[in-house]
Structures are given as C-alpha cells and as structure tokens.
JSON list of C-alpha atoms in Angstrom, two decimals:
[
{"chain": "A", "resi": 1, "resn": "MET", "atom": "CA", "xyz": [120.12, 137.44, 12.41]},
{"chain": "A", "resi": 2, "resn": "ASP", "atom": "CA", "xyz": [120.84, 140.86, 10.99]},
{"chain": "A", "resi": 3, "resn": "PRO", "atom": "CA", "xyz": [122.00, 140.55, 7.32]},
{"chain": "A", "resi": 4, "resn": "LYS", "atom": "CA", "xyz": [123.85, 143.89, 7.53]},
{"chain": "A", "resi": 5, "resn": "GLN", "atom": "CA", "xyz": [125.87, 142.70, 10.52]},
{"chain": "A", "resi": 6, "resn": "LEU", "atom": "CA", "xyz": [126.71, 139.46, 8.72]},
{"chain": "A", "resi": 7, "resn": "LEU", "atom": "CA", "xyz": [127.85, 141.28, 5.58]},
{"chain": "A", "resi": 8, "resn": "ASP", "atom": "CA", "xyz": [130.03, 143.60, 7.67]},
{"chain": "A", "resi": 9, "resn": "ALA", "atom": "CA", "xyz": [131.79, 140.53, 9.07]},
{"chain": "A", "resi": 10, "resn": "VAL", "atom": "CA", "xyz": [132.75, 139.19, 5.60]},
{"chain": "A", "resi": 11, "resn": "ASP", "atom": "CA", "xyz": [136.48, 139.63, 5.30]},
{"chain": "A", "resi": 12, "resn": "GLU", "atom": "CA", "xyz": [137.39, 141.34, 2.02]},
{"chain": "A", "resi": 13, "resn": "ARG", "atom": "CA", "xyz": [140.74, 139.54, 2.01]},
{"chain": "A", "resi": 14, "resn": "SER", "atom": "CA", "xyz": [139.00, 136.17, 1.53]},
{"chain": "A", "resi": 15, "resn": "GLN", "atom": "CA", "xyz": [138.79, 134.97, -2.04]},
{"chain": "A", "resi": 16, "resn": "PHE", "atom": "CA", "xyz": [135.44, 133.28, -1.36]},
{"chain": "A", "resi": 17, "resn": "VAL", "atom": "CA", "xyz": [133.06, 133.09, 1.60]},
{"chain": "A", "resi": 18, "resn": "ILE", "atom": "CA", "xyz": [130.38, 130.41, 1.27]},
{"chain": "A", "resi": 19, "resn": "ALA", "atom": "CA", "xyz": [127.05, 131.09, 2.96]},
{"chain": "A", "resi": 20, "resn": "SER", "atom": "CA", "xyz": [124.86, 128.22, 4.14]},
{"chain": "A", "resi": 21, "resn": "PRO", "atom": "CA", "xyz": [121.39, 127.84, 2.58]},
{"chain": "A", "resi": 22, "resn": "LEU", "atom": "CA", "xyz": [119.76, 129.45, 5.62]},
{"chain": "A", "resi": 23, "resn": "VAL", "atom": "CA", "xyz": [122.10, 132.45, 5.58]},
{"chain": "A", "resi": 24, "resn": "SER", "atom": "CA", "xyz": [121.72, 132.73, 1.80]},
{"chain": "A", "resi": 25, "resn": "SER", "atom": "CA", "xyz": [117.95, 132.95, 2.11]},
{"chain": "A", "resi": 26, "resn": "LYS", "atom": "CA", "xyz": [118.26, 135.79, 4.65]},
{"chain": "A", "resi": 27, "resn": "LEU", "atom": "CA", "xyz": [120.42, 137.81, 2.24]},
{"chain": "A", "resi": 28, "resn": "LYS", "atom": "CA", "xyz": [118.05, 137.72, -0.72]},
{"chain": "A", "resi": 29, "resn": "ASN", "atom": "CA", "xyz": [117.10, 141.41, -0.48]},
{"chain": "A", "resi": 30, "resn": "THR", "atom": "CA", "xyz": [120.55, 142.84, 0.22]},
{"chain": "A", "resi": 31, "resn": "ASP", "atom": "CA", "xyz": [123.63, 143.83, -1.77]},
{"chain": "A", "resi": 32, "resn": "VAL", "atom": "CA", "xyz": [126.19, 141.08, -1.26]},
{"chain": "A", "resi": 33, "resn": "PRO", "atom": "CA", "xyz": [129.91, 141.33, -2.00]},
{"chain": "A", "resi": 34, "resn": "LEU", "atom": "CA", "xyz": [131.32, 139.49, -5.03]},
{"chain": "A", "resi": 35, "resn": "ASN", "atom": "CA", "xyz": [133.25, 137.02, -2.87]},
{"chain": "A", "resi": 36, "resn": "LEU", "atom": "CA", "xyz": [130.14, 135.78, -1.01]},
{"chain": "A", "resi": 37, "resn": "VAL", "atom": "CA", "xyz": [128.81, 132.55, -2.51]},
{"chain": "A", "resi": 38, "resn": "GLY", "atom": "CA", "xyz": [125.17, 131.71, -1.82]},
{"chain": "A", "resi": 39, "resn": "GLN", "atom": "CA", "xyz": [123.61, 128.28, -1.82]},
{"chain": "A", "resi": 40, "resn": "GLY", "atom": "CA", "xyz": [120.19, 126.71, -1.58]},
{"chain": "A", "resi": 41, "resn": "LYS", "atom": "CA", "xyz": [117.60, 124.35, -3.03]},
{"chain": "A", "resi": 42, "resn": "SER", "atom": "CA", "xyz": [115.84, 127.14, -4.89]},
{"chain": "A", "resi": 43, "resn": "SER", "atom": "CA", "xyz": [117.34, 129.43, -7.49]},
{"chain": "A", "resi": 44, "resn": "ASP", "atom": "CA", "xyz": [114.77, 132.15, -6.69]},
{"chain": "A", "resi": 45, "resn": "TYR", "atom": "CA", "xyz": [117.38, 134.28, -4.94]},
{"chain": "A", "resi": 46, "resn": "ALA", "atom": "CA", "xyz": [120.43, 133.16, -6.94]},
{"chain": "A", "resi": 47, "resn": "SER", "atom": "CA", "xyz": [120.46, 136.52, -8.74]},
{"chain": "A", "resi": 48, "resn": "THR", "atom": "CA", "xyz": [121.41, 138.17, -5.43]},
{"chain": "A", "resi": 49, "resn": "PHE", "atom": "CA", "xyz": [124.82, 136.46, -5.60]},
{"chain": "A", "resi": 50, "resn": "HIS", "atom": "CA", "xyz": [127.60, 136.60, -8.16]},
{"chain": "A", "resi": 51, "resn": "GLN", "atom": "CA", "xyz": [128.20, 132.87, -7.54]},
{"chain": "A", "resi": 52, "resn": "PHE", "atom": "CA", "xyz": [125.53, 130.45, -6.31]},
{"chain": "A", "resi": 53, "resn": "TRP", "atom": "CA", "xyz": [125.51, 126.75, -5.42]},
{"chain": "A", "resi": 54, "resn": "PHE", "atom": "CA", "xyz": [122.20, 125.12, -6.28]},
{"chain": "A", "resi": 55, "resn": "ILE", "atom": "CA", "xyz": [121.63, 121.93, -4.27]},
{"chain": "A", "resi": 56, "resn": "ASP", "atom": "CA", "xyz": [119.87, 119.63, -6.70]},
{"chain": "A", "resi": 57, "resn": "ASP", "atom": "CA", "xyz": [117.74, 116.96, -5.03]},
{"chain": "A", "resi": 58, "resn": "GLU", "atom": "CA", "xyz": [116.58, 115.81, -8.46]},
{"chain": "A", "resi": 59, "resn": "SER", "atom": "CA", "xyz": [120.05, 114.56, -9.35]},
{"chain": "A", "resi": 60, "resn": "MET", "atom": "CA", "xyz": [120.66, 112.99, -5.94]},
{"chain": "A", "resi": 61, "resn": "LEU", "atom": "CA", "xyz": [119.58, 109.47, -6.74]},
{"chain": "A", "resi": 62, "resn": "SER", "atom": "CA", "xyz": [120.55, 109.46, -10.41]},
{"chain": "A", "resi": 63, "resn": "ASP", "atom": "CA", "xyz": [124.18, 110.12, -9.47]},
{"chain": "A", "resi": 64, "resn": "LEU", "atom": "CA", "xyz": [124.38, 107.56, -6.69]},
{"chain": "A", "resi": 65, "resn": "ASN", "atom": "CA", "xyz": [125.02, 103.87, -7.06]},
{"chain": "A", "resi": 66, "resn": "TYR", "atom": "CA", "xyz": [123.74, 101.30, -4.62]},
{"chain": "A", "resi": 67, "resn": "PRO", "atom": "CA", "xyz": [125.61, 98.17, -5.73]},
{"chain": "A", "resi": 68, "resn": "ASP", "atom": "CA", "xyz": [124.32, 94.85, -4.42]},
{"chain": "A", "resi": 69, "resn": "LEU", "atom": "CA", "xyz": [121.79, 96.49, -2.12]},
{"chain": "A", "resi": 70, "resn": "LEU", "atom": "CA", "xyz": [118.10, 95.72, -2.06]},
{"chain": "A", "resi": 71, "resn": "ALA", "atom": "CA", "xyz": [116.99, 99.20, -1.14]},
{"chain": "A", "resi": 72, "resn": "ALA", "atom": "CA", "xyz": [113.63, 100.85, -0.54]},
{"chain": "A", "resi": 73, "resn": "LEU", "atom": "CA", "xyz": [112.92, 104.53, -0.97]},
{"chain": "A", "resi": 74, "resn": "VAL", "atom": "CA", "xyz": [110.53, 106.00, 1.58]},
{"chain": "A", "resi": 75, "resn": "GLY", "atom": "CA", "xyz": [109.09, 109.34, 2.61]},
{"chain": "A", "resi": 76, "resn": "ASP", "atom": "CA", "xyz": [106.36, 111.87, 2.00]},
{"chain": "A", "resi": 77, "resn": "GLU", "atom": "CA", "xyz": [105.04, 113.02, -1.38]},
{"chain": "A", "resi": 78, "resn": "ASP", "atom": "CA", "xyz": [108.45, 114.51, -2.29]},
{"chain": "A", "resi": 79, "resn": "VAL", "atom": "CA", "xyz": [109.76, 110.96, -2.77]},
{"chain": "A", "resi": 80, "resn": "GLU", "atom": "CA", "xyz": [107.58, 110.47, -5.84]},
{"chain": "A", "resi": 81, "resn": "ARG", "atom": "CA", "xyz": [109.98, 112.39, -8.04]},
{"chain": "A", "resi": 82, "resn": "PHE", "atom": "CA", "xyz": [112.81, 110.05, -7.00]},
{"chain": "A", "resi": 83, "resn": "SER", "atom": "CA", "xyz": [110.85, 106.87, -7.73]},
{"chain": "A", "resi": 84, "resn": "GLN", "atom": "CA", "xyz": [112.06, 106.60, -11.33]},
{"chain": "A", "resi": 85, "resn": "TYR", "atom": "CA", "xyz": [115.36, 105.27, -9.99]},
{"chain": "A", "resi": 86, "resn": "PHE", "atom": "CA", "xyz": [113.78, 102.36, -8.09]},
{"chain": "A", "resi": 87, "resn": "PRO", "atom": "CA", "xyz": [111.33, 99.60, -8.99]},
{"chain": "A", "resi": 88, "resn": "SER", "atom": "CA", "xyz": [107.85, 100.87, -8.20]},
{"chain": "A", "resi": 89, "resn": "ASP", "atom": "CA", "xyz": [107.17, 98.17, -5.61]},
{"chain": "A", "resi": 90, "resn": "LEU", "atom": "CA", "xyz": [110.11, 99.40, -3.53]},
{"chain": "A", "resi": 91, "resn": "VAL", "atom": "CA", "xyz": [108.93, 103.01, -3.26]},
{"chain": "A", "resi": 92, "resn": "PHE", "atom": "CA", "xyz": [106.74, 103.95, -0.33]},
{"chain": "A", "resi": 93, "resn": "ILE", "atom": "CA", "xyz": [104.93, 107.26, -0.37]},
{"chain": "A", "resi": 94, "resn": "LYS", "atom": "CA", "xyz": [102.92, 108.35, 2.64]},
{"chain": "A", "resi": 95, "resn": "GLY", "atom": "CA", "xyz": [99.38, 109.11, 1.56]},
{"chain": "A", "resi": 96, "resn": "ASN", "atom": "CA", "xyz": [97.78, 112.43, 2.52]},
{"chain": "A", "resi": 97, "resn": "ASP", "atom": "CA", "xyz": [95.03, 110.66, 4.49]},
{"chain": "A", "resi": 98, "resn": "GLU", "atom": "CA", "xyz": [97.37, 108.08, 6.02]},
{"chain": "A", "resi": 99, "resn": "ILE", "atom": "CA", "xyz": [98.43, 108.68, 9.61]},
{"chain": "A", "resi": 100, "resn": "GLU", "atom": "CA", "xyz": [102.09, 108.21, 10.53]},
{"chain": "A", "resi": 101, "resn": "SER", "atom": "CA", "xyz": [101.56, 104.92, 12.43]},
{"chain": "A", "resi": 102, "resn": "GLN", "atom": "CA", "xyz": [99.59, 103.39, 9.53]},
{"chain": "A", "resi": 103, "resn": "PHE", "atom": "CA", "xyz": [102.32, 104.35, 7.09]},
{"chain": "A", "resi": 104, "resn": "ALA", "atom": "CA", "xyz": [105.02, 102.88, 9.35]},
{"chain": "A", "resi": 105, "resn": "GLU", "atom": "CA", "xyz": [103.04, 99.64, 9.77]},
{"chain": "A", "resi": 106, "resn": "ARG", "atom": "CA", "xyz": [102.44, 99.28, 6.03]},
{"chain": "A", "resi": 107, "resn": "MET", "atom": "CA", "xyz": [106.11, 99.83, 5.31]},
{"chain": "A", "resi": 108, "resn": "SER", "atom": "CA", "xyz": [107.33, 97.53, 8.05]},
{"chain": "A", "resi": 109, "resn": "ARG", "atom": "CA", "xyz": [105.12, 94.66, 6.86]},
{"chain": "A", "resi": 110, "resn": "THR", "atom": "CA", "xyz": [106.21, 95.01, 3.24]},
{"chain": "A", "resi": 111, "resn": "LEU", "atom": "CA", "xyz": [109.90, 95.47, 4.05]},
{"chain": "A", "resi": 112, "resn": "GLN", "atom": "CA", "xyz": [109.90, 92.29, 6.14]},
{"chain": "A", "resi": 113, "resn": "GLU", "atom": "CA", "xyz": [108.17, 90.33, 3.38]},
{"chain": "A", "resi": 114, "resn": "ARG", "atom": "CA", "xyz": [110.66, 91.58, 0.80]},
{"chain": "A", "resi": 115, "resn": "GLN", "atom": "CA", "xyz": [113.62, 91.30, 3.19]},
{"chain": "A", "resi": 116, "resn": "VAL", "atom": "CA", "xyz": [114.77, 94.81, 2.40]},
{"chain": "A", "resi": 117, "resn": "ILE", "atom": "CA", "xyz": [117.92, 95.59, 4.32]},
{"chain": "A", "resi": 118, "resn": "THR", "atom": "CA", "xyz": [118.64, 99.19, 3.31]},
{"chain": "A", "resi": 119, "resn": "VAL", "atom": "CA", "xyz": [116.24, 102.11, 3.41]},
{"chain": "A", "resi": 120, "resn": "VAL", "atom": "CA", "xyz": [117.10, 105.29, 1.49]},
{"chain": "A", "resi": 121, "resn": "ALA", "atom": "CA", "xyz": [115.19, 108.27, 2.91]},
{"chain": "A", "resi": 122, "resn": "PRO", "atom": "CA", "xyz": [115.67, 111.80, 1.51]},
{"chain": "A", "resi": 123, "resn": "SER", "atom": "CA", "xyz": [113.81, 113.03, 4.60]},
{"chain": "A", "resi": 124, "resn": "LEU", "atom": "CA", "xyz": [112.54, 111.50, 7.83]},
{"chain": "A", "resi": 125, "resn": "GLY", "atom": "CA", "xyz": [109.30, 112.01, 9.67]},
{"chain": "A", "resi": 126, "resn": "SER", "atom": "CA", "xyz": [107.75, 110.48, 12.77]},
{"chain": "A", "resi": 127, "resn": "TRP", "atom": "CA", "xyz": [106.80, 107.49, 10.59]},
{"chain": "A", "resi": 128, "resn": "ALA", "atom": "CA", "xyz": [110.45, 106.38, 10.81]},
{"chain": "A", "resi": 129, "resn": "ILE", "atom": "CA", "xyz": [110.53, 105.98, 14.61]},
{"chain": "A", "resi": 130, "resn": "PRO", "atom": "CA", "xyz": [108.91, 102.50, 14.72]},
{"chain": "A", "resi": 131, "resn": "LEU", "atom": "CA", "xyz": [111.13, 101.31, 11.87]},
{"chain": "A", "resi": 132, "resn": "LEU", "atom": "CA", "xyz": [114.28, 102.34, 13.72]},
{"chain": "A", "resi": 133, "resn": "GLN", "atom": "CA", "xyz": [113.51, 99.63, 16.28]},
{"chain": "A", "resi": 134, "resn": "ASP", "atom": "CA", "xyz": [114.27, 96.97, 13.65]},
{"chain": "A", "resi": 135, "resn": "ALA", "atom": "CA", "xyz": [118.00, 96.52, 14.22]},
{"chain": "A", "resi": 136, "resn": "SER", "atom": "CA", "xyz": [118.40, 94.54, 10.99]},
{"chain": "A", "resi": 137, "resn": "MET", "atom": "CA", "xyz": [117.43, 97.53, 8.86]},
{"chain": "A", "resi": 138, "resn": "GLN", "atom": "CA", "xyz": [120.18, 99.82, 7.55]},
{"chain": "A", "resi": 139, "resn": "TRP", "atom": "CA", "xyz": [119.60, 103.47, 6.59]},
{"chain": "A", "resi": 140, "resn": "VAL", "atom": "CA", "xyz": [121.02, 105.96, 4.08]},
{"chain": "A", "resi": 141, "resn": "VAL", "atom": "CA", "xyz": [119.93, 109.53, 4.93]},
{"chain": "A", "resi": 142, "resn": "PRO", "atom": "CA", "xyz": [121.08, 113.13, 4.38]},
{"chain": "A", "resi": 143, "resn": "ALA", "atom": "CA", "xyz": [123.57, 114.36, 6.99]},
{"chain": "A", "resi": 144, "resn": "GLU", "atom": "CA", "xyz": [120.98, 116.42, 8.88]},
{"chain": "A", "resi": 145, "resn": "TYR", "atom": "CA", "xyz": [119.06, 113.24, 9.79]},
{"chain": "A", "resi": 146, "resn": "LEU", "atom": "CA", "xyz": [122.04, 111.04, 10.67]},
{"chain": "A", "resi": 147, "resn": "SER", "atom": "CA", "xyz": [121.76, 111.70, 14.42]},
{"chain": "A", "resi": 148, "resn": "MET", "atom": "CA", "xyz": [118.28, 110.12, 14.38]},
{"chain": "A", "resi": 149, "resn": "ILE", "atom": "CA", "xyz": [119.69, 106.78, 13.18]},
{"chain": "A", "resi": 150, "resn": "PRO", "atom": "CA", "xyz": [121.34, 104.44, 15.72]},
{"chain": "A", "resi": 151, "resn": "PRO", "atom": "CA", "xyz": [125.06, 104.10, 14.83]},
{"chain": "A", "resi": 152, "resn": "LYS", "atom": "CA", "xyz": [124.82, 100.35, 14.14]},
{"chain": "A", "resi": 153, "resn": "GLN", "atom": "CA", "xyz": [122.08, 101.00, 11.56]},
{"chain": "A", "resi": 154, "resn": "GLN", "atom": "CA", "xyz": [123.90, 103.74, 9.63]},
{"chain": "A", "resi": 155, "resn": "SER", "atom": "CA", "xyz": [124.78, 102.41, 6.20]},
{"chain": "A", "resi": 156, "resn": "GLY", "atom": "CA", "xyz": [125.55, 105.70, 4.49]},
{"chain": "A", "resi": 157, "resn": "VAL", "atom": "CA", "xyz": [125.09, 109.44, 4.54]},
{"chain": "A", "resi": 158, "resn": "LEU", "atom": "CA", "xyz": [124.14, 111.73, 1.67]},
{"chain": "A", "resi": 159, "resn": "VAL", "atom": "CA", "xyz": [126.11, 114.96, 1.45]},
{"chain": "A", "resi": 160, "resn": "PRO", "atom": "CA", "xyz": [126.42, 117.70, -1.18]},
{"chain": "A", "resi": 161, "resn": "ASP", "atom": "CA", "xyz": [129.63, 117.41, -3.21]},
{"chain": "A", "resi": 162, "resn": "LEU", "atom": "CA", "xyz": [131.33, 120.53, -1.88]},
{"chain": "A", "resi": 163, "resn": "VAL", "atom": "CA", "xyz": [134.68, 119.63, -3.47]},
{"chain": "A", "resi": 164, "resn": "ALA", "atom": "CA", "xyz": [133.14, 119.90, -6.95]},
{"chain": "A", "resi": 165, "resn": "GLY", "atom": "CA", "xyz": [131.57, 123.21, -5.90]},
{"chain": "A", "resi": 166, "resn": "VAL", "atom": "CA", "xyz": [134.90, 124.65, -4.78]},
{"chain": "A", "resi": 167, "resn": "HIS", "atom": "CA", "xyz": [136.52, 123.42, -7.99]},
{"chain": "A", "resi": 168, "resn": "ALA", "atom": "CA", "xyz": [133.81, 125.25, -10.00]},
{"chain": "A", "resi": 169, "resn": "LEU", "atom": "CA", "xyz": [134.43, 128.44, -8.00]},
{"chain": "A", "resi": 170, "resn": "PHE", "atom": "CA", "xyz": [138.15, 128.44, -8.74]},
{"chain": "A", "resi": 171, "resn": "SER", "atom": "CA", "xyz": [137.66, 127.56, -12.40]},
{"chain": "A", "resi": 172, "resn": "GLY", "atom": "CA", "xyz": [135.25, 130.51, -12.71]},
{"chain": "A", "resi": 173, "resn": "LYS", "atom": "CA", "xyz": [133.10, 128.85, -15.33]},
{"chain": "A", "resi": 174, "resn": "ASP", "atom": "CA", "xyz": [129.66, 128.74, -13.68]},
{"chain": "A", "resi": 175, "resn": "GLU", "atom": "CA", "xyz": [127.72, 131.54, -12.05]},
{"chain": "A", "resi": 176, "resn": "ILE", "atom": "CA", "xyz": [125.23, 128.95, -10.81]},
{"chain": "A", "resi": 177, "resn": "HIS", "atom": "CA", "xyz": [126.84, 125.62, -10.02]},
{"chain": "A", "resi": 178, "resn": "VAL", "atom": "CA", "xyz": [124.59, 122.61, -9.41]},
{"chain": "A", "resi": 179, "resn": "LEU", "atom": "CA", "xyz": [125.80, 120.72, -6.36]},
{"chain": "A", "resi": 180, "resn": "LYS", "atom": "CA", "xyz": [125.17, 117.03, -6.71]},
{"chain": "A", "resi": 181, "resn": "TRP", "atom": "CA", "xyz": [125.03, 114.50, -3.92]},
{"chain": "A", "resi": 182, "resn": "ARG", "atom": "CA", "xyz": [127.54, 111.92, -2.84]},
{"chain": "A", "resi": 183, "resn": "MET", "atom": "CA", "xyz": [126.94, 108.90, -0.66]},
{"chain": "A", "resi": 184, "resn": "ILE", "atom": "CA", "xyz": [129.57, 108.20, 1.94]},
{"chain": "A", "resi": 185, "resn": "SER", "atom": "CA", "xyz": [129.46, 104.63, 3.21]},
{"chain": "A", "resi": 186, "resn": "LEU", "atom": "CA", "xyz": [129.67, 104.36, 6.98]}
]
C-alpha cells in the first residue's frame, strides 16, 4: 500500500474519514489531512493525526458485564492483565514452556470439572481448536476471531464502541478518544 496514493484518495468534502488500525500504522511518517482520523492499540503514532481513536484493551473487561455467566478467561500471557476482573481460578494463561496441546488439555479438564459454559478469549491460538469440539462450550471473542467459532457456540462478540467514537468526533472535545469495547450477545 502506498500511503501517498491513499492520502490522494481522501475526499476533502468529507467531514471525517476514519482509517483502520492497519492503515493508520502505515501513515505514521506522512502528513495527513485534518479530516483523517487514525486509530490503533498504540498511541505511538497518534501525534501524526489531528484526531485519533485509541483502542483500549485494558478497559475491555472492566466495561463489560457478564450477568449470570460462569465464565473463564483464557489465552497467552496478554490475558494476565485482564485477570483482575475474574476469580484467579478461572483464568488460564498459557505458560511459555507449555505446548499448545498441553495447554488445551489442562484447560479442558478444568473447565469440565468446574462446568464452565462460557469462555471469554481476547485472542485465540491453536490451543483453542480442541476446545471448539466441545459443543456445550460457548465463546465470547473479538470480531476478528468470530469466524473460527462454530455458529451454535457463539455467545457474544467483542467490538470497539464506534458510536461513542463518532460522537466524540462531532463534539470535538478529544484529540485522542479512547474506544472502549462492547459485547454484543449473539
């Protein structure tokens, strides 16, 4: 992708043009027009843009409610920072020396013993494949992983709250707006 070509395609008549995180990262060393809004999980290149949407994984779980669900949080080492929102015995972190199949087996055994029905996973790895064979298990994942989950096992999807982001753009109060996450029940 050529950043210059992309910037030439931005229509000056548009009040705002919102770039995806990938496009935003490619524009970090260019001069962007005022109406181009960047977004991403790092604010390292936010200064390139007049307006920037920061996707805040840290606030993802604190802003979500899981009423009446016995849920487990699983994933790689990045899950550790989310564990404060769940009882420690329901958080599974893949160890550095643990191979994917060992991690999946350890999780499967514990989840069956605890009768966990919903798994919240901020990211998925190959460790999830054996667990997807358990049709009784429901999953809540970010939108980019939803296609990996069989439709009957999709409990919810995590998406950035774009409506709040657009509202912040039109109100003009934040140069950097923190996008929080919403769970949409499926």
